[in-house]
mmCIF file of C-alpha atoms in Angstrom:
data_model
loop_
_atom_site.group_PDB
_atom_site.id
_atom_site.type_symbol
_atom_site.label_atom_id
_atom_site.label_comp_id
_atom_site.label_asym_id
_atom_site.label_seq_id
_atom_site.Cartn_x
_atom_site.Cartn_y
_atom_site.Cartn_z
ATOM 1 C CA UNK A 1 -4.073 -6.162 -55.122
ATOM 2 C CA UNK A 2 -1.273 -5.533 -52.608
ATOM 3 C CA UNK A 3 -2.116 -1.805 -52.534
ATOM 4 C CA UNK A 4 -5.770 -2.622 -51.859
ATOM 5 C CA UNK A 5 -4.832 -4.838 -48.919
ATOM 6 C CA UNK A 6 -2.616 -2.094 -47.485
ATOM 7 C CA UNK A 7 -5.396 0.492 -47.842
ATOM 8 C CA UNK A 8 -7.972 -1.790 -46.197
ATOM 9 C CA UNK A 9 -5.582 -2.631 -43.342
ATOM 10 C CA UNK A 10 -4.719 1.016 -42.734
ATOM 11 C CA UNK A 11 -8.399 1.965 -42.734
ATOM 12 C CA UNK A 12 -9.116 -0.761 -40.170
ATOM 13 C CA UNK A 13 -6.303 0.424 -37.879
ATOM 14 C CA UNK A 14 -7.397 4.065 -38.094
ATOM 15 C CA UNK A 15 -10.984 3.066 -37.372
ATOM 16 C CA UNK A 16 -9.892 0.999 -34.339
ATOM 17 C CA UNK A 17 -7.732 3.819 -32.952
ATOM 18 C CA UNK A 18 -10.529 6.351 -33.346
ATOM 19 C CA UNK A 19 -12.781 4.141 -31.210
ATOM 20 C CA UNK A 20 -10.146 3.413 -28.547
ATOM 21 C CA UNK A 21 -10.199 5.439 -25.319
ATOM 22 C CA UNK A 22 -7.814 8.393 -25.054
ATOM 23 C CA UNK A 23 -6.067 6.687 -22.151
ATOM 24 C CA UNK A 24 -6.448 3.586 -20.044
ATOM 25 C CA UNK A 25 -7.951 3.778 -16.592
ATOM 26 C CA UNK A 26 -5.308 4.629 -13.964
ATOM 27 C CA UNK A 27 -5.390 3.799 -10.271
ATOM 28 C CA UNK A 28 -3.322 4.567 -7.193
ATOM 29 C CA UNK A 29 -3.307 4.193 -3.435
ATOM 30 C CA UNK A 30 -1.447 6.198 -0.816
ATOM 31 C CA UNK A 31 -0.914 4.708 2.637
ATOM 32 C CA UNK A 32 -0.184 7.062 5.516
ATOM 33 C CA UNK A 33 2.006 5.142 7.982
ATOM 34 C CA UNK A 34 2.830 5.758 11.649
ATOM 35 C CA UNK A 35 -0.565 7.149 12.642
ATOM 36 C CA UNK A 36 -1.556 6.955 16.311
ATOM 37 C CA UNK A 37 0.936 8.949 18.338
ATOM 38 C CA UNK A 38 -0.131 12.477 17.381
ATOM 39 C CA UNK A 39 -3.793 13.474 17.443
ATOM 40 C CA UNK A 40 -3.447 16.734 15.518
ATOM 41 C CA UNK A 41 -1.477 15.243 12.640
ATOM 42 C CA UNK A 42 -3.825 12.279 12.531
ATOM 43 C CA UNK A 43 -6.837 14.576 12.333
ATOM 44 C CA UNK A 44 -5.258 16.586 9.500
ATOM 45 C CA UNK A 45 -4.534 13.470 7.464
ATOM 46 C CA UNK A 46 -8.036 12.082 7.975
ATOM 47 C CA UNK A 47 -9.558 15.446 7.013
ATOM 48 C CA UNK A 48 -7.938 15.366 3.556
ATOM 49 C CA UNK A 49 -10.683 14.971 0.911
ATOM 50 C CA UNK A 50 -9.179 11.881 -0.681
ATOM 51 C CA UNK A 51 -9.373 8.098 -0.324
ATOM 52 C CA UNK A 52 -6.150 7.713 1.643
ATOM 53 C CA UNK A 53 -5.510 4.495 3.571
ATOM 54 C CA UNK A 54 -4.567 5.050 7.213
ATOM 55 C CA UNK A 55 -1.993 2.662 8.757
ATOM 56 C CA UNK A 56 -2.206 2.862 12.546
ATOM 57 C CA UNK A 57 0.418 1.649 15.013
ATOM 58 C CA UNK A 58 -0.912 -0.648 17.762
ATOM 59 C CA UNK A 59 -0.789 0.401 21.404
ATOM 60 C CA UNK A 60 -0.475 4.088 20.584
ATOM 61 C CA UNK A 61 -2.437 6.573 22.644
ATOM 62 C CA UNK A 62 -4.792 7.665 19.835
ATOM 63 C CA UNK A 63 -4.972 4.401 17.860
ATOM 64 C CA UNK A 64 -8.611 3.573 18.575
ATOM 65 C CA UNK A 65 -9.885 7.152 18.350
ATOM 66 C CA UNK A 66 -8.182 7.790 15.020
ATOM 67 C CA UNK A 67 -9.310 4.435 13.609
ATOM 68 C CA UNK A 68 -12.901 5.310 14.464
ATOM 69 C CA UNK A 69 -12.549 8.816 13.015
ATOM 70 C CA UNK A 70 -10.923 7.506 9.831
ATOM 71 C CA UNK A 71 -13.730 4.998 9.331
ATOM 72 C CA UNK A 72 -16.328 7.710 9.931
ATOM 73 C CA UNK A 73 -14.665 9.732 7.147
ATOM 74 C CA UNK A 74 -14.653 6.752 4.738
ATOM 75 C CA UNK A 75 -10.911 6.184 5.053
ATOM 76 C CA UNK A 76 -9.698 2.583 4.992
ATOM 77 C CA UNK A 77 -7.774 1.503 8.117
ATOM 78 C CA UNK A 78 -4.758 -0.804 8.290
ATOM 79 C CA UNK A 79 -2.670 -2.172 11.134
ATOM 80 C CA UNK A 80 0.891 -0.811 10.862
ATOM 81 C CA UNK A 81 2.575 -3.845 12.400
ATOM 82 C CA UNK A 82 5.958 -3.262 14.114
ATOM 83 C CA UNK A 83 8.694 -5.737 13.195
ATOM 84 C CA UNK A 84 12.366 -6.096 14.028
ATOM 85 C CA UNK A 85 14.774 -4.139 11.817
ATOM 86 C CA UNK A 86 18.410 -4.668 10.890
ATOM 87 C CA UNK A 87 19.363 -1.469 12.674
ATOM 88 C CA UNK A 88 19.142 -1.581 16.445
ATOM 89 C CA UNK A 89 16.203 0.788 16.656
ATOM 90 C CA UNK A 90 14.234 0.836 19.869
ATOM 91 C CA UNK A 91 11.304 -1.527 19.422
ATOM 92 C CA UNK A 92 7.887 0.033 19.000
ATOM 93 C CA UNK A 93 5.233 -1.342 21.347
ATOM 94 C CA UNK A 94 3.885 -4.611 20.002
ATOM 95 C CA UNK A 95 6.926 -5.418 17.850
ATOM 96 C CA UNK A 96 7.482 -8.925 16.486
ATOM 97 C CA UNK A 97 11.080 -10.183 16.587
ATOM 98 C CA UNK A 98 13.268 -13.170 15.789
ATOM 99 C CA UNK A 99 13.719 -14.204 19.415
ATOM 100 C CA UNK A 100 10.041 -15.024 19.916
ATOM 101 C CA UNK A 101 8.771 -18.576 20.030
ATOM 102 C CA UNK A 102 5.842 -19.425 17.770
ATOM 103 C CA UNK A 103 3.464 -19.089 20.726
ATOM 104 C CA UNK A 104 4.904 -15.713 21.758
ATOM 105 C CA UNK A 105 4.785 -14.504 18.157
ATOM 106 C CA UNK A 106 1.141 -15.507 17.749
ATOM 107 C CA UNK A 107 0.077 -13.945 21.062
ATOM 108 C CA UNK A 108 1.737 -10.641 20.229
ATOM 109 C CA UNK A 109 0.341 -10.585 16.701
ATOM 110 C CA UNK A 110 -3.203 -11.251 17.899
ATOM 111 C CA UNK A 111 -2.831 -8.539 20.516
ATOM 112 C CA UNK A 112 -1.703 -6.096 17.801
ATOM 113 C CA UNK A 113 -4.549 -7.064 15.468
ATOM 114 C CA UNK A 114 -7.054 -6.452 18.249
ATOM 115 C CA UNK A 115 -5.486 -3.132 19.248
ATOM 116 C CA UNK A 116 -6.757 -1.259 16.185
ATOM 117 C CA UNK A 117 -10.444 -1.505 15.229
ATOM 118 C CA UNK A 118 -11.848 -1.605 11.688
ATOM 119 C CA UNK A 119 -8.657 -2.883 10.037
ATOM 120 C CA UNK A 120 -8.874 -4.198 6.483
ATOM 121 C CA UNK A 121 -5.215 -5.140 6.135
ATOM 122 C CA UNK A 122 -1.691 -5.093 7.542
ATOM 123 C CA UNK A 123 1.634 -3.600 6.521
ATOM 124 C CA UNK A 124 5.004 -3.759 8.227
ATOM 125 C CA UNK A 125 6.512 -0.982 10.332
ATOM 126 C CA UNK A 126 10.295 -1.322 9.963
ATOM 127 C CA UNK A 127 10.886 -5.079 9.628
ATOM 128 C CA UNK A 128 13.999 -4.986 7.450
ATOM 129 C CA UNK A 129 15.302 -7.995 9.416
ATOM 130 C CA UNK A 130 12.125 -9.956 10.135
ATOM 131 C CA UNK A 131 10.733 -9.761 6.596
ATOM 132 C CA UNK A 132 13.788 -11.675 5.324
ATOM 133 C CA UNK A 133 12.969 -14.770 7.379
ATOM 134 C CA UNK A 134 10.653 -17.322 5.743
ATOM 135 C CA UNK A 135 9.737 -19.095 8.988
ATOM 136 C CA UNK A 136 8.535 -15.966 10.768
ATOM 137 C CA UNK A 137 6.761 -14.688 7.661
ATOM 138 C CA UNK A 138 4.991 -18.053 7.394
ATOM 139 C CA UNK A 139 3.862 -17.686 11.026
ATOM 140 C CA UNK A 140 2.521 -14.226 10.185
ATOM 141 C CA UNK A 141 0.632 -15.329 7.101
ATOM 142 C CA UNK A 142 -0.762 -18.395 8.889
ATOM 143 C CA UNK A 143 -2.306 -16.137 11.512
ATOM 144 C CA UNK A 144 -3.624 -13.671 8.928
ATOM 145 C CA UNK A 145 -5.241 -16.601 7.107
ATOM 146 C CA UNK A 146 -6.978 -17.648 10.316
ATOM 147 C CA UNK A 147 -8.227 -14.107 10.813
ATOM 148 C CA UNK A 148 -9.643 -14.037 7.284
ATOM 149 C CA UNK A 149 -10.463 -11.158 4.928
ATOM 150 C CA UNK A 150 -7.195 -9.282 5.572
ATOM 151 C CA UNK A 151 -4.675 -8.239 2.949
ATOM 152 C CA UNK A 152 -0.946 -7.639 3.381
ATOM 153 C CA UNK A 153 1.223 -4.839 1.999
ATOM 154 C CA UNK A 154 4.983 -5.359 1.988
ATOM 155 C CA UNK A 155 6.447 -1.951 2.807
ATOM 156 C CA UNK A 156 9.727 -3.198 1.284
ATOM 157 C CA UNK A 157 12.001 -1.776 3.963
ATOM 158 C CA UNK A 158 14.557 -4.275 2.665
ATOM 159 C CA UNK A 159 15.281 -5.310 -0.910
ATOM 160 C CA UNK A 160 15.721 -8.817 0.525
ATOM 161 C CA UNK A 161 12.178 -8.998 1.886
ATOM 162 C CA UNK A 162 10.279 -12.167 1.047
ATOM 163 C CA UNK A 163 7.091 -11.135 2.848
ATOM 164 C CA UNK A 164 5.148 -10.656 -0.387
ATOM 165 C CA UNK A 165 6.263 -14.054 -1.685
ATOM 166 C CA UNK A 166 5.184 -15.819 1.520
ATOM 167 C CA UNK A 167 1.869 -13.926 1.487
ATOM 168 C CA UNK A 168 1.215 -15.193 -2.036
ATOM 169 C CA UNK A 169 2.053 -18.756 -1.017
ATOM 170 C CA UNK A 170 -0.542 -18.488 1.763
ATOM 171 C CA UNK A 171 -3.145 -16.977 -0.613
ATOM 172 C CA UNK A 172 -3.162 -13.660 1.242
ATOM 173 C CA UNK A 173 -4.167 -10.796 -1.091
ATOM 174 C CA UNK A 174 -1.079 -8.582 -1.266
ATOM 175 C CA UNK A 175 0.823 -5.789 -2.940
ATOM 176 C CA UNK A 176 4.246 -4.224 -2.458
ATOM 177 C CA UNK A 177 5.091 -0.580 -1.993
ATOM 178 C CA UNK A 178 6.386 1.232 -5.084
ATOM 179 C CA UNK A 179 7.455 4.555 -3.544
ATOM 180 C CA UNK A 180 8.111 6.225 -0.215
ATOM 181 C CA UNK A 181 7.026 9.807 -0.835
ATOM 182 C CA UNK A 182 8.842 11.290 2.137
ATOM 183 C CA UNK A 183 11.859 9.204 3.113
ATOM 184 C CA UNK A 184 13.413 12.668 2.943
ATOM 185 C CA UNK A 185 10.605 14.990 3.977
ATOM 186 C CA UNK A 186 11.966 18.154 2.381
ATOM 187 C CA UNK A 187 9.475 19.784 0.030
ATOM 188 C CA UNK A 188 11.817 19.302 -2.941
ATOM 189 C CA UNK A 189 12.252 15.590 -2.268
ATOM 190 C CA UNK A 190 8.523 14.987 -1.751
ATOM 191 C CA UNK A 191 7.829 16.838 -5.021
ATOM 192 C CA UNK A 192 10.336 14.650 -6.841
ATOM 193 C CA UNK A 193 8.920 11.403 -5.408
ATOM 194 C CA UNK A 194 5.347 12.450 -6.107
ATOM 195 C CA UNK A 195 6.264 13.193 -9.726
ATOM 196 C CA UNK A 196 7.903 9.761 -10.028
ATOM 197 C CA UNK A 197 4.759 8.222 -8.516
ATOM 198 C CA UNK A 198 2.554 9.893 -11.137
ATOM 199 C CA UNK A 199 4.935 8.884 -13.928
ATOM 200 C CA UNK A 200 4.778 5.242 -12.821
ATOM 201 C CA UNK A 201 0.976 5.303 -12.697
ATOM 202 C CA UNK A 202 0.808 6.813 -16.185
ATOM 203 C CA UNK A 203 3.265 4.215 -17.493
ATOM 204 C CA UNK A 204 1.921 1.077 -15.787
ATOM 205 C CA UNK A 205 -1.654 1.986 -14.938
ATOM 206 C CA UNK A 206 -1.268 1.760 -11.152
ATOM 207 C CA UNK A 207 1.122 2.343 -8.255
ATOM 208 C CA UNK A 208 1.224 2.225 -4.461
ATOM 209 C CA UNK A 209 2.972 4.855 -2.344
ATOM 210 C CA UNK A 210 3.592 5.271 1.371
ATOM 211 C CA UNK A 211 3.881 8.571 3.212
ATOM 212 C CA UNK A 212 3.902 9.709 6.829
ATOM 213 C CA UNK A 213 2.060 12.278 8.940
ATOM 214 C CA UNK A 214 4.919 14.789 8.841
ATOM 215 C CA UNK A 215 4.043 18.511 8.673
ATOM 216 C CA UNK A 216 5.720 18.964 5.267
ATOM 217 C CA UNK A 217 3.978 15.872 3.897
ATOM 218 C CA UNK A 218 0.567 16.979 5.144
ATOM 219 C CA UNK A 219 1.056 20.412 3.587
ATOM 220 C CA UNK A 220 2.207 18.908 0.305
ATOM 221 C CA UNK A 221 -0.765 16.555 0.095
ATOM 222 C CA UNK A 222 -3.145 19.409 0.915
ATOM 223 C CA UNK A 223 -1.649 21.419 -1.952
ATOM 224 C CA UNK A 224 -1.018 18.737 -4.579
ATOM 225 C CA UNK A 225 -3.339 15.726 -4.279
ATOM 226 C CA UNK A 226 -5.565 17.371 -6.884
ATOM 227 C CA UNK A 227 -2.857 16.633 -9.467
ATOM 228 C CA UNK A 228 -3.885 12.983 -9.442
ATOM 229 C CA UNK A 229 -7.415 13.849 -10.508
ATOM 230 C CA UNK A 230 -6.107 16.259 -13.132
ATOM 231 C CA UNK A 231 -4.053 13.394 -14.593
ATOM 232 C CA UNK A 232 -7.096 11.125 -14.709
ATOM 233 C CA UNK A 233 -5.821 8.984 -11.823
ATOM 234 C CA UNK A 234 -8.321 7.419 -9.436
ATOM 235 C CA UNK A 235 -7.078 7.403 -5.820
ATOM 236 C CA UNK A 236 -8.652 4.366 -4.175
ATOM 237 C CA UNK A 237 -8.300 2.347 -0.930
ATOM 238 C CA UNK A 238 -5.662 -0.370 -0.904
ATOM 239 C CA UNK A 239 -8.247 -3.171 -0.812
ATOM 240 C CA UNK A 240 -9.710 -1.835 -4.066
ATOM 241 C CA UNK A 241 -6.266 -1.423 -5.629
ATOM 242 C CA UNK A 242 -5.385 -5.052 -4.891
ATOM 243 C CA UNK A 243 -8.481 -6.246 -6.714
ATOM 244 C CA UNK A 244 -7.904 -3.814 -9.579
ATOM 245 C CA UNK A 245 -4.256 -4.800 -9.995
ATOM 246 C CA UNK A 246 -5.181 -8.472 -9.894
ATOM 247 C CA UNK A 247 -7.643 -7.932 -12.734
ATOM 248 C CA UNK A 248 -5.189 -5.889 -14.816
ATOM 249 C CA UNK A 249 -2.231 -8.190 -14.327
ATOM 250 C CA UNK A 250 -4.168 -11.401 -14.856
ATOM 251 C CA UNK A 251 -4.431 -10.191 -18.429
ATOM 252 C CA UNK A 252 -0.945 -8.693 -18.788
ATOM 253 C CA UNK A 253 1.129 -10.965 -16.545
ATOM 254 C CA UNK A 254 3.730 -8.252 -15.887
ATOM 255 C CA UNK A 255 3.458 -7.751 -12.133
ATOM 256 C CA UNK A 256 3.628 -9.999 -9.082
ATOM 257 C CA UNK A 257 0.288 -9.335 -7.433
ATOM 258 C CA UNK A 258 -1.700 -11.938 -5.544
ATOM 259 C CA UNK A 259 -5.428 -11.849 -5.162
ATOM 260 C CA UNK A 260 -7.143 -15.076 -6.090
ATOM 261 C CA UNK A 261 -10.829 -15.052 -6.893
ATOM 262 C CA UNK A 262 -11.843 -16.454 -3.492
ATOM 263 C CA UNK A 263 -9.700 -14.120 -1.391
ATOM 264 C CA UNK A 264 -10.473 -11.040 -3.480
ATOM 265 C CA UNK A 265 -14.177 -11.363 -2.865
ATOM 266 C CA UNK A 266 -13.564 -11.230 0.879
ATOM 267 C CA UNK A 267 -11.773 -7.888 0.897
#
């Protein structure tokens, strides 16, 4: 009797495995930060035949032109929002900082949001200081809520960032960056980070990376983006990834992603 039960159970398992897909669906997004200052590099990034998401700095000379071109080429556009860092870097135009009053903060943020057309979301440029402060992050998410239909990506320029947590509390659809592909833009380093990116996607089913319009990065992406397709990975816009991750993790519960039913439908 025991042997019969074992045989039946084994047959059931083998039957189930034979019907299961060879691998789960896998998804990824790549954000290209710091777009807007260089027309040639911006054009090269937008020309890549892949669903990259283009994060454009406000008040840069080519911001509007590149946003329009990206949209024409079916690339999703984000606002790459400058924020105060721990290091005393020179502020980018439009930067938000700790010394602003609530009114000053809101005026600057609205100016930045209006400086780049066609935006679907926002991520932070620098911000290793500002993203640690709950009050200022609450101001940011309040304003994004008023704007409606915008998501937020925490670039995680500081391990102490609470921006994603505050976004979730304000019901802003959000994700956090998993990898910088080119913090060191040598070909060897980009190759290593890209391989880690693929490994994470294969392990978890999704990942989000950020890169920059550097010559070595552009060349690498031109030569190697096809590897994602070869691995069965779907490269999709960030807005789609947020919805996809929300669906996956609502079942698994192993990742802090926020995209409630109401806010997801507005992306």
